[in-house]
Every structure is written in structure tokens, then in C-alpha cells.
């Protein structure tokens, strides 16, 4: 990918309106039963999402990672085994990210563009060392705390506006059960469910962390 600023005018990606775009993201998978269930839901509603996958699960379930991409969804890097980057140091963080990039490439033939650090934690030095854009979120469904589909649905519907990145997890049955209603209700409000790359118009840069379509900050800030 080449950023617009380096391209002749005629070849630039036109700017997109994000007021009716929303990016659903699902962390901590792939899960052997729940992720395929979620993929069916996405397909049924012609929606796409981004899956921030854990490397050790990708190497266990490479077929599921391939199915994620085959459905037109995107895969991002969520570390090898979910440590807190703030407490393991730069060398270990780079190793976690590199090992997971490799696992995703071996499973799918595609390198992930983005990293989402576990718990959203990453230091400025680690961000510089990783050299991939960091994707955070603007809406936390708190699904990991609720483990309750109705509460997940209410939280997401209460908080979501155009340009948002919504955080959910495809390792909890309640979250996957909430997905059809969340998708239907967002679509009823006129939102299109797109991947992170589509929301950011493929213009994300390393060294920055993105919270939504128009909210990005230096890593570590
Ligand atoms: Zn996580």
C-alpha cells in the first residue's frame, strides 16, 4: 500500500465519508466453534469485521483464520499469548508480534497490517520497534465483563456513532450470540459494517494508534 501523499493526484484514494461507517472488531480468537458461528452471522447480514487474533490460536486453528479472510474480513495481530506489553519489555514485545505475524502468514498467506496490544497497553518504545499501526477502539462493549448478550447489545447501541471502532471478543458465547442483534440494529440505523482498513481508508501509519476514523495519537500517549 502506498499512502496518498506519495501518489500522483490521479492515483490517490478518494477521501471517504465515515459518518455511516462502523468497524466491529473481535479479539482473542480464533475459537474452534464460536468464530465459525460468528462468520456465518457476518455472511448472513453482508457485514465485515476485523479479527485481532492470538498467534498460538492461529497456529492451532489455521483453517479458521483462512475462513475469516475468505469471508471478506480482516485479520490483525493480537500477540502470541496475550501478555501485557507494558510489563514484558521491548524485545519480548517484538518477539510476540513477529511470531504472530509469522503464524498468520503461514496460516493464510497474508501478513496482518495492524497490531492491537492486549489490554490496549503499549509503550512508546515498543510502538516504534513494532513498525505497524496500532489499532485501539472507541467503543468498549465490556462483553468480557458482562458475559451477558443483552448487556453487550445495550452497551454497543448506546455508545456507537459513525467512525467508531467497537471492541468485542469472539471467545465468549454471549458475545457471539449478541452479534446478530447488534449488526441488525446498527444496519437499521443506516450504518455499514466495514473492516478497519476500510474505515481508515488504508491510510494508517506505523507509530500511531487509531481509536476511530478521525482519532489517532502517537503510540504511548
Ligand atoms: Zn485480548
PDB file of C-alpha atoms and ligand atoms in Angstrom, residues 27-28 52 54 78 82 116-119 167 169, ligand 1:
ATOM      1  CA  UNK A  27     -10.291 -10.102  19.829  1.00  0.00           C
ATOM      2  CA  UNK A  28      -8.663 -13.196  21.330  1.00  0.00           C
ATOM      3  CA  UNK A  52      -7.399  -9.464  16.204  1.00  0.00           C
ATOM      4  CA  UNK A  54      -3.748 -14.561  19.121  1.00  0.00           C
ATOM      5  CA  UNK A  78      -3.108  -9.572  18.961  1.00  0.00           C
ATOM      6  CA  UNK A  82      -1.734 -12.256  25.330  1.00  0.00           C
ATOM      7  CA  UNK A 116      -3.790  -4.477  18.778  1.00  0.00           C
ATOM      8  CA  UNK A 117      -1.821  -4.866  22.019  1.00  0.00           C
ATOM      9  CA  UNK A 118      -3.562  -6.927  24.725  1.00  0.00           C
ATOM     10  CA  UNK A 119      -5.485  -4.616  27.121  1.00  0.00           C
ATOM     11  CA  UNK A 167     -14.291  -3.822  20.764  1.00  0.00           C
ATOM     12  CA  UNK A 169     -14.385 -10.835  21.781  1.00  0.00           C
TER      13      UNK A 169
HETATM   14 ZN1  LIG B   1      -7.330  -9.527  24.143  1.00  0.00          ZN
END
